[in-house]
Short mmCIF file of C-alpha atoms and ligand atoms in Angstrom, two decimals:
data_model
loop_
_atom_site.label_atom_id
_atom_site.label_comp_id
_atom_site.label_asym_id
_atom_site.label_seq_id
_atom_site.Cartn_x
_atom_site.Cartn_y
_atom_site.Cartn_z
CA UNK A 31 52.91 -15.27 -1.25
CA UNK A 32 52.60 -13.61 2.11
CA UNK A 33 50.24 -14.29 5.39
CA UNK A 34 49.13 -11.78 7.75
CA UNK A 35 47.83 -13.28 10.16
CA UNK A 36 47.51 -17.45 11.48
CA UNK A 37 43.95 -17.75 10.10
CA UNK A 38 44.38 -15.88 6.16
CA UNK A 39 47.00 -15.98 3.77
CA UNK A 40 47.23 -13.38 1.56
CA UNK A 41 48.26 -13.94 -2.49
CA UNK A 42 48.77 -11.11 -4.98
CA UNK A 43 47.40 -11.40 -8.45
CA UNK A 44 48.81 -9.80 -11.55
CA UNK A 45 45.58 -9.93 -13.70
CA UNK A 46 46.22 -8.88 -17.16
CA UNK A 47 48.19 -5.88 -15.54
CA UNK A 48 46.20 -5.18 -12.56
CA UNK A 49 47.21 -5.72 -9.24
CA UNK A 50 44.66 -7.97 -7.09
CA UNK A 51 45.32 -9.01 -3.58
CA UNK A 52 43.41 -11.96 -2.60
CA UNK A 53 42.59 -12.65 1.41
CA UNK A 54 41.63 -16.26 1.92
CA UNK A 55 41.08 -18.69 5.59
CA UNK A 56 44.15 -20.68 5.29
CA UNK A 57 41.39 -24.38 5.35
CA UNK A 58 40.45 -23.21 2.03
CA UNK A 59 41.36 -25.89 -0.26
CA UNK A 60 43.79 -25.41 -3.64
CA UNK A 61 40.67 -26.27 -5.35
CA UNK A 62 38.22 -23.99 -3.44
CA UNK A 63 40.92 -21.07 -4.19
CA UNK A 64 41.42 -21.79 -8.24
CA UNK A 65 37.68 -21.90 -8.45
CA UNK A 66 36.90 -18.71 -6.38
CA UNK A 67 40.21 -16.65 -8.31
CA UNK A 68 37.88 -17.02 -11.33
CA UNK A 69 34.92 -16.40 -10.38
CA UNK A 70 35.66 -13.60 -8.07
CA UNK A 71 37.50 -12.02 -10.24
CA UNK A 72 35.79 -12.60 -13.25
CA UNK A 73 38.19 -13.67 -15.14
CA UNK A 74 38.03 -16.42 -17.98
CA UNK A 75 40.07 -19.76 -17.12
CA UNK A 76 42.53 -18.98 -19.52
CA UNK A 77 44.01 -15.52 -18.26
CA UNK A 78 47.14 -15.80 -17.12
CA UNK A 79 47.71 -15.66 -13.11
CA UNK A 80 51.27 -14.88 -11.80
CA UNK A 81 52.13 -14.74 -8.58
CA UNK A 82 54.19 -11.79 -7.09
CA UNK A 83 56.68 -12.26 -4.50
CA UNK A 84 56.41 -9.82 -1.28
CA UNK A 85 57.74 -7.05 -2.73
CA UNK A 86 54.81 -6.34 -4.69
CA UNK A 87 53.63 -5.03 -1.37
CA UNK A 88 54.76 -1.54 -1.85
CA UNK A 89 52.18 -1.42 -4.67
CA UNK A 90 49.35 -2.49 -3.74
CA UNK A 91 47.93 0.77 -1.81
CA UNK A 92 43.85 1.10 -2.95
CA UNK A 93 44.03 -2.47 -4.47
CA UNK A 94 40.45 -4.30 -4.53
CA UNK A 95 40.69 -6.87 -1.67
CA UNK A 96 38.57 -9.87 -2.58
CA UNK A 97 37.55 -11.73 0.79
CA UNK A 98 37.45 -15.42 -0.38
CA UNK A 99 35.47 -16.44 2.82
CA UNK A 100 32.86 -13.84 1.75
CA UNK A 101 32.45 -15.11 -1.69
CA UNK A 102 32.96 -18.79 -0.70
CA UNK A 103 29.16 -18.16 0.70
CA UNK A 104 28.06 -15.97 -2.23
CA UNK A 105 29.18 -18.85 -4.12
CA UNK A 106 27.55 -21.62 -2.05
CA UNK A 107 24.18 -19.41 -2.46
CA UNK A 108 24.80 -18.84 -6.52
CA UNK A 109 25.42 -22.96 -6.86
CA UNK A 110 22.19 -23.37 -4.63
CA UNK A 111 19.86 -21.48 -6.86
CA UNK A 112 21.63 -22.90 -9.74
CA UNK A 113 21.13 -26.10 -8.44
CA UNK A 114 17.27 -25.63 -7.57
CA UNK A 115 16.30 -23.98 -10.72
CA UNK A 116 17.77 -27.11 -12.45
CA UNK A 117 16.06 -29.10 -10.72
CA UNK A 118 18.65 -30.75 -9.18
CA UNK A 119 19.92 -30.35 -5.52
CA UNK A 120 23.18 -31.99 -5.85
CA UNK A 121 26.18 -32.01 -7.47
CA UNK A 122 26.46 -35.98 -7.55
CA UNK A 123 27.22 -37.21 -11.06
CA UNK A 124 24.16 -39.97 -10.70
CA UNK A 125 21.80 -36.91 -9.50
CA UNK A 126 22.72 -34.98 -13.47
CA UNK A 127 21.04 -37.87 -15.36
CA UNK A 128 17.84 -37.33 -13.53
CA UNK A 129 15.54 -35.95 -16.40
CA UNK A 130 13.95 -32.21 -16.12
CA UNK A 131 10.64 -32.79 -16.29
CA UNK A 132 10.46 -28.85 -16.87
CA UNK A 133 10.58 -27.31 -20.40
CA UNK A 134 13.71 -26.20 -20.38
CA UNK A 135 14.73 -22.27 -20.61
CA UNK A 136 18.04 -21.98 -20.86
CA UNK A 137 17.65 -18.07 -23.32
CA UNK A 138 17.07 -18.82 -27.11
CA UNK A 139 19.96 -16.59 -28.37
CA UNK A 140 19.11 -14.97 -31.73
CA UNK A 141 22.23 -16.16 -33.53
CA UNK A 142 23.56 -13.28 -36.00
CA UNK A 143 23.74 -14.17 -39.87
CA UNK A 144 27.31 -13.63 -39.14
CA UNK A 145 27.81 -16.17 -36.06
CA UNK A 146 25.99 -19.25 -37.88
CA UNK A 147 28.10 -18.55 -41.19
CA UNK A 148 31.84 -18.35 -38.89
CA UNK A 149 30.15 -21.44 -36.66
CA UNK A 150 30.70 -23.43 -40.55
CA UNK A 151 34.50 -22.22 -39.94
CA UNK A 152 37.93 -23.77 -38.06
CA UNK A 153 38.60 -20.30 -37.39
CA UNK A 154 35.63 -20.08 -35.01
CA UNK A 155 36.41 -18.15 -31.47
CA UNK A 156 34.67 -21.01 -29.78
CA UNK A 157 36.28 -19.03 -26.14
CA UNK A 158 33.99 -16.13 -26.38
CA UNK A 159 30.79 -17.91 -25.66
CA UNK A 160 28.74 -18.76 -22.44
CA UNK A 161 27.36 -22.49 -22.02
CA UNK A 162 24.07 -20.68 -22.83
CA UNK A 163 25.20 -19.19 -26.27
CA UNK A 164 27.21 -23.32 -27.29
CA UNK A 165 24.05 -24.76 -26.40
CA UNK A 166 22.26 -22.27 -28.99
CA UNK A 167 25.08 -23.22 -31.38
CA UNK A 168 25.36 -26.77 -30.96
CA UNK A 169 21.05 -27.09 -31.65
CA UNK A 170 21.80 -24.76 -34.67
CA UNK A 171 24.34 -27.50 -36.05
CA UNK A 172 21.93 -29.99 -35.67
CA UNK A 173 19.02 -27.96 -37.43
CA UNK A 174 21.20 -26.72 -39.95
CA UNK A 175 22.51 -30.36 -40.72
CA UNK A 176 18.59 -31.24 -41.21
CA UNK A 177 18.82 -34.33 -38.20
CA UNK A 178 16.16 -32.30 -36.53
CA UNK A 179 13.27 -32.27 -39.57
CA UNK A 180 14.64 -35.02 -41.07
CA UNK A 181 14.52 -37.69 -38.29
CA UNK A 182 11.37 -36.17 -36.76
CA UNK A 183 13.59 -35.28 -33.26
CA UNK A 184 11.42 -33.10 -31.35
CA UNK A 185 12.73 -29.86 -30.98
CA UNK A 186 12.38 -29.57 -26.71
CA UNK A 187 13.81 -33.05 -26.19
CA UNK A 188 16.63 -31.88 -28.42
CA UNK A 189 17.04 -28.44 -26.00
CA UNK A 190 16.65 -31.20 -22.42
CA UNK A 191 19.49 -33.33 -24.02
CA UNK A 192 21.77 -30.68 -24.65
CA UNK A 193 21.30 -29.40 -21.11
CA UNK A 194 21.81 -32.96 -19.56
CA UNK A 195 25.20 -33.07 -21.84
CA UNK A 196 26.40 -29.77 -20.73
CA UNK A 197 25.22 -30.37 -16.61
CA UNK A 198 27.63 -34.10 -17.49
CA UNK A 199 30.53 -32.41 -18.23
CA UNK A 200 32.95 -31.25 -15.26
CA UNK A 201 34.46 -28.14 -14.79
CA UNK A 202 37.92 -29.79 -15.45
CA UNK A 203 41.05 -27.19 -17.03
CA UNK A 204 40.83 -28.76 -20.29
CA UNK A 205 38.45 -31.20 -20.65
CA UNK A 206 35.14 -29.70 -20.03
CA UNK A 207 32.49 -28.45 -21.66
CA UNK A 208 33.97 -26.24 -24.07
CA UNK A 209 36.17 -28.76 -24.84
CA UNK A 210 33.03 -31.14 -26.09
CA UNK A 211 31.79 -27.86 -27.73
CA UNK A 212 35.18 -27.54 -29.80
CA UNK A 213 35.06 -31.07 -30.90
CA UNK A 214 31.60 -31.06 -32.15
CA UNK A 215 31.92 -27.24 -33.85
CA UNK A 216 35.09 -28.73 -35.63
CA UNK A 217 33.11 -32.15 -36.67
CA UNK A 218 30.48 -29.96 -38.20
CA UNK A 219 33.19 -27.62 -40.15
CA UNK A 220 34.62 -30.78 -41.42
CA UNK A 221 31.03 -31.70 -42.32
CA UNK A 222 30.30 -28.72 -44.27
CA UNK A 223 33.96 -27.96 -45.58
CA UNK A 224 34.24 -31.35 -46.94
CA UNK A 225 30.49 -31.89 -48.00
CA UNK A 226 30.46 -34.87 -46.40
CA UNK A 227 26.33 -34.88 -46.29
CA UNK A 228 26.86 -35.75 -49.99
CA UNK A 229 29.22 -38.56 -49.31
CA UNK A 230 27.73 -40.14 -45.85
CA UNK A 231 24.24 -41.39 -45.31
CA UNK A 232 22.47 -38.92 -42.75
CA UNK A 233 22.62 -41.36 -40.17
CA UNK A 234 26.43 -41.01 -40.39
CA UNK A 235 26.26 -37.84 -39.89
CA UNK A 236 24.06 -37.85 -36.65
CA UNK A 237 26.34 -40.39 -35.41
CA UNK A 238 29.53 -38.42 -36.15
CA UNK A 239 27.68 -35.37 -34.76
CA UNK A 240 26.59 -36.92 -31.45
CA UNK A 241 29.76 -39.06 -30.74
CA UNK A 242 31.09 -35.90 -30.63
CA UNK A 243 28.59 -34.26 -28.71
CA UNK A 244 29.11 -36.75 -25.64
CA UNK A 245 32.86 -38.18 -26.11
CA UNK A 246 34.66 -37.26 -22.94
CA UNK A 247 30.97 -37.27 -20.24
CA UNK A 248 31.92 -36.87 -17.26
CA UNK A 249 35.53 -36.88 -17.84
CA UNK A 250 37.34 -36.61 -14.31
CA UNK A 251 40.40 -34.65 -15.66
CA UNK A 252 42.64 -37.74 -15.02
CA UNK A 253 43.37 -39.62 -17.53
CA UNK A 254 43.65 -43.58 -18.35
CA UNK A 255 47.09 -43.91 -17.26
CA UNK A 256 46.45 -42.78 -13.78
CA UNK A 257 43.14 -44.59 -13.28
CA UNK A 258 45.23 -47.82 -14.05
CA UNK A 259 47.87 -47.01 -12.16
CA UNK A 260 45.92 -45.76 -9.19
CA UNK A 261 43.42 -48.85 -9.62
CA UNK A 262 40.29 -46.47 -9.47
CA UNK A 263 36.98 -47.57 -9.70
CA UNK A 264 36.73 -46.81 -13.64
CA UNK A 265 39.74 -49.20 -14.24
CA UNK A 266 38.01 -52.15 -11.87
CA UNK A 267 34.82 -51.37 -13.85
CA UNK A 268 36.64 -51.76 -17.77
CA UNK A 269 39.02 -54.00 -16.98
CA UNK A 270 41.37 -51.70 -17.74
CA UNK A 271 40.70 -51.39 -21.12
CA UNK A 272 39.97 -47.80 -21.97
CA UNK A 273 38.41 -47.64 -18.75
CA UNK A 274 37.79 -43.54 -19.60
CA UNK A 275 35.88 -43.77 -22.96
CA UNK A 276 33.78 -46.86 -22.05
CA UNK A 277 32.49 -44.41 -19.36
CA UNK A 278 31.68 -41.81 -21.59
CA UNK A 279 29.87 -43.87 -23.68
CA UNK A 280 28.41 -45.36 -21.20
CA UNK A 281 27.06 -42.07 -19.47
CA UNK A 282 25.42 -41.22 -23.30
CA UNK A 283 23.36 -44.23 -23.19
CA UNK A 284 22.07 -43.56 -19.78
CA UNK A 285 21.29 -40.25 -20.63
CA UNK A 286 19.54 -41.62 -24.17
CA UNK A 287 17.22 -43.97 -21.99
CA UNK A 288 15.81 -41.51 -20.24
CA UNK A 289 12.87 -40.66 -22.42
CA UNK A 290 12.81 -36.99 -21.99
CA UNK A 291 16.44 -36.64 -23.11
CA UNK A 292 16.28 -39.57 -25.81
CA UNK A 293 16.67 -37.73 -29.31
CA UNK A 294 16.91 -40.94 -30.84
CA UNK A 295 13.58 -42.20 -29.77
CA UNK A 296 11.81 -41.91 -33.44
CA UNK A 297 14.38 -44.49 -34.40
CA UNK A 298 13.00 -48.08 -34.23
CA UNK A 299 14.95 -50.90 -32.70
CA UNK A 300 17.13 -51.78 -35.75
CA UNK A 301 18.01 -48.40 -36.10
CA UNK A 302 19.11 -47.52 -32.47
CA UNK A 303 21.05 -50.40 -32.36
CA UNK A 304 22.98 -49.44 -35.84
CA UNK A 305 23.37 -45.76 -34.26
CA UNK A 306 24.31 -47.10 -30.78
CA UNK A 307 27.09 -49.59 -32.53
CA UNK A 308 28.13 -46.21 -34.23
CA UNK A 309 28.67 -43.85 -31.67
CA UNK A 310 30.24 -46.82 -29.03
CA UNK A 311 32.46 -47.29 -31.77
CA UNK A 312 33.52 -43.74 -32.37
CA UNK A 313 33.78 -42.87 -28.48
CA UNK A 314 36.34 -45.77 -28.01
CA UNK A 315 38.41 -44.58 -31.15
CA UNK A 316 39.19 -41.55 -29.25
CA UNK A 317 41.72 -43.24 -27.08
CA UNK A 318 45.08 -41.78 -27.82
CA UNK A 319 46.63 -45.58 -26.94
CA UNK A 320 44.76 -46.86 -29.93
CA UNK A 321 45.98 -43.90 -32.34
CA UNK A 322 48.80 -46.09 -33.61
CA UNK A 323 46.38 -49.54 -34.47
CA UNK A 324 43.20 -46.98 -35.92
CA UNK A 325 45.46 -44.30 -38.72
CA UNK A 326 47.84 -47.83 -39.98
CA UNK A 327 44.45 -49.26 -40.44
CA UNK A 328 43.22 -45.86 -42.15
CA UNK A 329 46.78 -45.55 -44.32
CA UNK A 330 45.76 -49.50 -45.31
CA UNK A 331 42.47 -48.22 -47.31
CA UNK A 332 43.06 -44.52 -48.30
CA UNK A 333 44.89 -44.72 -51.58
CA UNK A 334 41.84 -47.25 -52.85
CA UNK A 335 39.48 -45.93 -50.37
CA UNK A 336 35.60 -47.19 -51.63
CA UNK A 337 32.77 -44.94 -50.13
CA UNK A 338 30.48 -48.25 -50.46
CA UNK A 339 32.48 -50.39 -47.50
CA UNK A 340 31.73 -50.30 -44.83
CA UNK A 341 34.44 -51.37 -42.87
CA UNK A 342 35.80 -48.68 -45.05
CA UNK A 343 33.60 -45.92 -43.97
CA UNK A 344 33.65 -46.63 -40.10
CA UNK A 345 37.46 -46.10 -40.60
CA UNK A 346 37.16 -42.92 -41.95
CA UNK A 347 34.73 -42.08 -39.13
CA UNK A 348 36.85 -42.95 -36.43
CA UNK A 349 39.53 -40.60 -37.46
CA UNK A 350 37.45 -38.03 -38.47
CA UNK A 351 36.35 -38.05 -34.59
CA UNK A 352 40.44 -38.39 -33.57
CA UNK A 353 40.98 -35.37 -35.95
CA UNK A 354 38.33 -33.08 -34.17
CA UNK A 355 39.25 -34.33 -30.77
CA UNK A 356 42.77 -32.81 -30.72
CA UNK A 357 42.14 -30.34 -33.56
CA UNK A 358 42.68 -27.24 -31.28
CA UNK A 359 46.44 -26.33 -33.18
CA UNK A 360 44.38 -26.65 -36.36
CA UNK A 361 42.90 -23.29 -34.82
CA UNK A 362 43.87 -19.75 -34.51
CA UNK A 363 46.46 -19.27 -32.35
CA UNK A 364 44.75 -17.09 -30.34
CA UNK A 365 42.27 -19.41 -29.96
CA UNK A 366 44.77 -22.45 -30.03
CA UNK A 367 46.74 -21.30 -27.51
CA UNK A 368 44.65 -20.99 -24.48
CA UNK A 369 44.33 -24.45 -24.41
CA UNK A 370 47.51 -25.77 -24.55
CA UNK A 371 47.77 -22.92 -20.78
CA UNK A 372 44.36 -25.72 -20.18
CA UNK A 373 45.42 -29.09 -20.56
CA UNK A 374 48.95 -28.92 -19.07
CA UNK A 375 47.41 -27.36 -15.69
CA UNK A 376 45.01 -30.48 -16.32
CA UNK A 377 48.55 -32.40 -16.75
CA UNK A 378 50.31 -30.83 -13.76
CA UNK A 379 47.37 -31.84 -11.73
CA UNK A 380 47.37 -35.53 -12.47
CA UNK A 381 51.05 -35.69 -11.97
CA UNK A 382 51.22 -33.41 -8.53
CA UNK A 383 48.70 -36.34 -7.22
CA UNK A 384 51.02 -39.11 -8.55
CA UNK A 385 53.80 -37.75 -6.68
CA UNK A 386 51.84 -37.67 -3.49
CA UNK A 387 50.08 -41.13 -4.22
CA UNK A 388 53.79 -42.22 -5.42
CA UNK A 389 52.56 -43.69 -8.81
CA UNK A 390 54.73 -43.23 -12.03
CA UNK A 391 54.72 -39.68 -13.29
CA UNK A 392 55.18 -39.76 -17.20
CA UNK A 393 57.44 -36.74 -18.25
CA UNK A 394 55.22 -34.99 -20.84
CA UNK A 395 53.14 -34.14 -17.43
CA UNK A 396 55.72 -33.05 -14.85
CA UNK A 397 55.85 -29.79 -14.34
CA UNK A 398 59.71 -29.81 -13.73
CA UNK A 399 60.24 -31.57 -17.65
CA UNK A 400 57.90 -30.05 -20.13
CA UNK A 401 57.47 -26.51 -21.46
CA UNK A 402 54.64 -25.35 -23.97
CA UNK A 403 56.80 -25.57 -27.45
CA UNK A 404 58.24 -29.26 -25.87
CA UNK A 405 54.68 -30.23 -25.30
CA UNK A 406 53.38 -29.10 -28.75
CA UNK A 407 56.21 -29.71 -31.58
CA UNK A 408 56.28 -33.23 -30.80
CA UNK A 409 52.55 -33.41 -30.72
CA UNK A 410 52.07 -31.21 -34.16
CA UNK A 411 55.15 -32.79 -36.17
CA UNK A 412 54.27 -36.57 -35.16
CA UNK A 413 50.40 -37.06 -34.19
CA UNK A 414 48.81 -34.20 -35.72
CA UNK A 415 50.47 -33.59 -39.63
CA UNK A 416 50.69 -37.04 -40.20
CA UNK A 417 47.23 -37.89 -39.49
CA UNK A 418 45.60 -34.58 -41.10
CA UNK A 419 47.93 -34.76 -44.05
CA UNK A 420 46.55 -38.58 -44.31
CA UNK A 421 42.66 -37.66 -44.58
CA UNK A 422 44.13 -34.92 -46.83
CA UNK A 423 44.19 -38.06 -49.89
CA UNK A 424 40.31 -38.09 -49.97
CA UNK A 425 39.97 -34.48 -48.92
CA UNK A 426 42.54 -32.22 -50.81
CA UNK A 427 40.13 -29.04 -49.08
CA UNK A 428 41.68 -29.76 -45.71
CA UNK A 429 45.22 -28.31 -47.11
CA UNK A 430 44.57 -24.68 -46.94
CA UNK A 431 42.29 -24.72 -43.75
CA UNK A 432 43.72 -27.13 -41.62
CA UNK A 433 47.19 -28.07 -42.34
CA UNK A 434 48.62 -24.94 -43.41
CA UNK A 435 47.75 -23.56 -39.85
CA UNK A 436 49.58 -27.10 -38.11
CA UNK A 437 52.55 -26.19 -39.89
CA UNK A 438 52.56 -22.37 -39.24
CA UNK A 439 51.82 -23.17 -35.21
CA UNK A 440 54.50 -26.16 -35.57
CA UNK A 441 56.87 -23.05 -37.09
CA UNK A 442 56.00 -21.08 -34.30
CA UNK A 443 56.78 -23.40 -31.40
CA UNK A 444 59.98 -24.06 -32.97
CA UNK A 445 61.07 -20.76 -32.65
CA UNK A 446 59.81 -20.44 -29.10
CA UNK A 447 62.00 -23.48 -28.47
CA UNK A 448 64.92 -22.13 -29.72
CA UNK A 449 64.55 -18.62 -27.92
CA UNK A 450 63.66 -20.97 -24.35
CA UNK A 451 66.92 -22.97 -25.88
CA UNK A 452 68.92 -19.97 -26.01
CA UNK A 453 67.52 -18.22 -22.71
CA UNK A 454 69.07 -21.45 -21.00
CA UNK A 455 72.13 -21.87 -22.24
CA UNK A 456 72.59 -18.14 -21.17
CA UNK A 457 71.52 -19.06 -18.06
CA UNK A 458 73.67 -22.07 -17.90
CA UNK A 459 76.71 -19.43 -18.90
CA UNK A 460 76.21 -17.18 -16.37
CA UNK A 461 75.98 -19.95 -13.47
CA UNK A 462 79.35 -21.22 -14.98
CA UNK A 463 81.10 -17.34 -14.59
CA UNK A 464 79.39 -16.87 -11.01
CA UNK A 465 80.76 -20.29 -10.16
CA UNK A 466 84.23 -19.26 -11.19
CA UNK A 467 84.11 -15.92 -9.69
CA UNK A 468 83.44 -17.26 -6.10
ZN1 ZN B 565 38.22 -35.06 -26.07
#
């Protein structure tokens, strides 16, 4: 990173093997500048930015020069019309639950015979999709699942909803609205890979479908540890006690009593209470501190598991919900990948503000202590087998699809730990002998 003069600094972007300098005022904020890279450059979130030092100067002749404060107000006008063609003139989270009284018109995409058959698949690309083209998907599922017809939801309210859920998710690293997309698109393979329509009622199935429709609202992109720690006003709010997913939930309901967005409003009272008691309880199972307490509970009931308990059946739903909600190595690894790049920047943000707000930093967040195969062999070998390989009892279907690919990524980052392993102990070596030498 250079500067060349008081007011702009200068940074020079490798992006995917072109050379980009980058002129911005030196107010702008880290935040301003991550958001502009992107869309400036037009590059997806998950390309891979390096900086160069100064000598990538020499290089750099004819280069594209992006002029941040330029686009900063190109921006500001883009959000603006944005903004008034929703309907909306602010950004303010209480603002997004206003209904649109407008039909909505957010482009019907035709979706290809081929799209809605991989959409049924864990090997969907869910990253090469505008918000625009998951909306279109995510009304499909519900069509194709028969909620639509068979609870009478009408069709527009179903489109405003969607909208409202996509305009309540913020543009966080990781968990944003793609993430919400993944969850649900990986509920709905489960659905139709382990015909659970022929097992649930189809009022389980709505409720599995929209707890994962709306499970991390409005997420803020730091998690429950830090708004405890940092006494935010989330943690006042719940008490502490999963201060994150009570909001989520919470933020569904408001958005379901606004009539224009309520898709459950053919339901009558007894009903919407049995599907709000579902989804609450789903939401709240997605807590990672209560993963422990929710699969011994699950291991208790699976080898005489009975399809007519209840208690029995809730179970099942909560970790179906865990499952999808960190699914992501059960992916591709092309698609996988990209998001572990996601939710460690999400990680190194939270932990860059506890070291300025001196609050505990937990290692698997510090940038100086964790490394993509540390982050994900733990994860995959301890949190993500066991738990798969535990649903596998009632679903023996899952083996091929879903664990197979755990182990092969867990394989993988193994071996990119031992080459990081290696690299370091070389390293190490070579300090030693220049140490000696002096
Ligand atoms: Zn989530």
């Amino acid at each position: 990173m250079g500067s060349t003069s008081s007011a702009y600094r200068v940074i020079y972007l490798d992006v995917d093997g072109r050379i980009q300098k980058v002129v911005f005022s030196r107010f702008c904020s880290p935040y301003d500048i991550k958001e502009l890279f992107c869309t400036a450059l037009g590059i997806p979130r998950n390309t891979t930015l390096s900086l160069l030092d100064s000598t990538g100067l020499n290089n750099l002749k004819g280069m594209k020069v992006v002029e941040i404060e330029k686009c900063h107000s190109d921006i500001k006008k883009l959000r603006e019309e944005m903004a008034s063609r929703n309907n909306s003139h602010s950004l303010d989270d209480n603002k997004k639950l206003t209904p649109r009284r407008d039909v909505p018109s957010y482009p019907k995409y035709h979706l290809s015979q081929e799209t809605v058959e991989a959409l049924r698949q864990p090997t969907f690309d869910v990253w090469q999709w505008e918000p625009n083209e998951m909306l279109s998907c995510l009304e499909h599922m519900y069509n194709d699942l028969n909620l639509v017809k068979g609870f009478n939801m009408n069709p527009t309210t179903l489109k405003r909803w969607l909208l409202c859920i996509h305009d309540n998710y913020k543009v966080n690293p990781f968990h944003n609205f793609r993430h919400c997309f993944c969850v649900t698109q990986m509920m709905y393979s489960m659905i139709c890979l382990c015909s659970l329509q022929e097992i649930f009622t189809q009022v389980d199935i709505l409720i599995l479908m929209t707890a994962a429709v709306c499970h991390d609202l409005q997420h803020p992109g730091y998690n429950n540890t830090y708004q405890i720690n940092a006494r935010t006003e989330l943690a006042v709010r719940y008490n502490d006690i999963s201060p994150l997913e009570n909001h989520h939930c919470a933020v569904a309901f408001q958005i379901f009593s606004q009539p224009d967005c309520n898709i459950l409003s053919t339901f009558d009272a007894e009903a919407f209470k049995q599907i709000r008691q579902g989804i609450i309880t789903l939401i709240l199972a997605t807590d990672m501190a209560r993963h422990g307490e929710i699969l011994d509970s699950f291991k208790h009931k699976v080898d005489s598991f009975d399809f007519s308990d209840e208690e029995h059946v809730t179970c099942l739903k909560m970790v179906l919900i865990k499952c999808c909600d960190i699914s992501n190595e059960v992916r591709p690894m092309e698609v996988a990948e990209p998001w572990v790049d996601c939710l460690l920047e999400e990680y190194f943000m939270q932990s860059d503000r506890e070291k300025a707000e001196s609050l505990p930093v937990a290692p698997f967040m510090d940038r100086q202590k964790v490394t993509k195969p540390t982050a994900q062999i733990g994860f995959i070998k301890f949190v993500l087998i066991p738990m798969f390989e535990t649903v596998m009892k009632l679903f023996p279907q899952i083996e091929e699809v879903m664990i197979q690919p755990l182990r092969e990524s867990r394989d993988r980052y193994e071996e990119l730990k031992q080459i990081d392993d290696a690299m370091n102990e070389k390293k190490k070596s070579e300090n030693l002998t220049m140490g000696k030498n002096k």
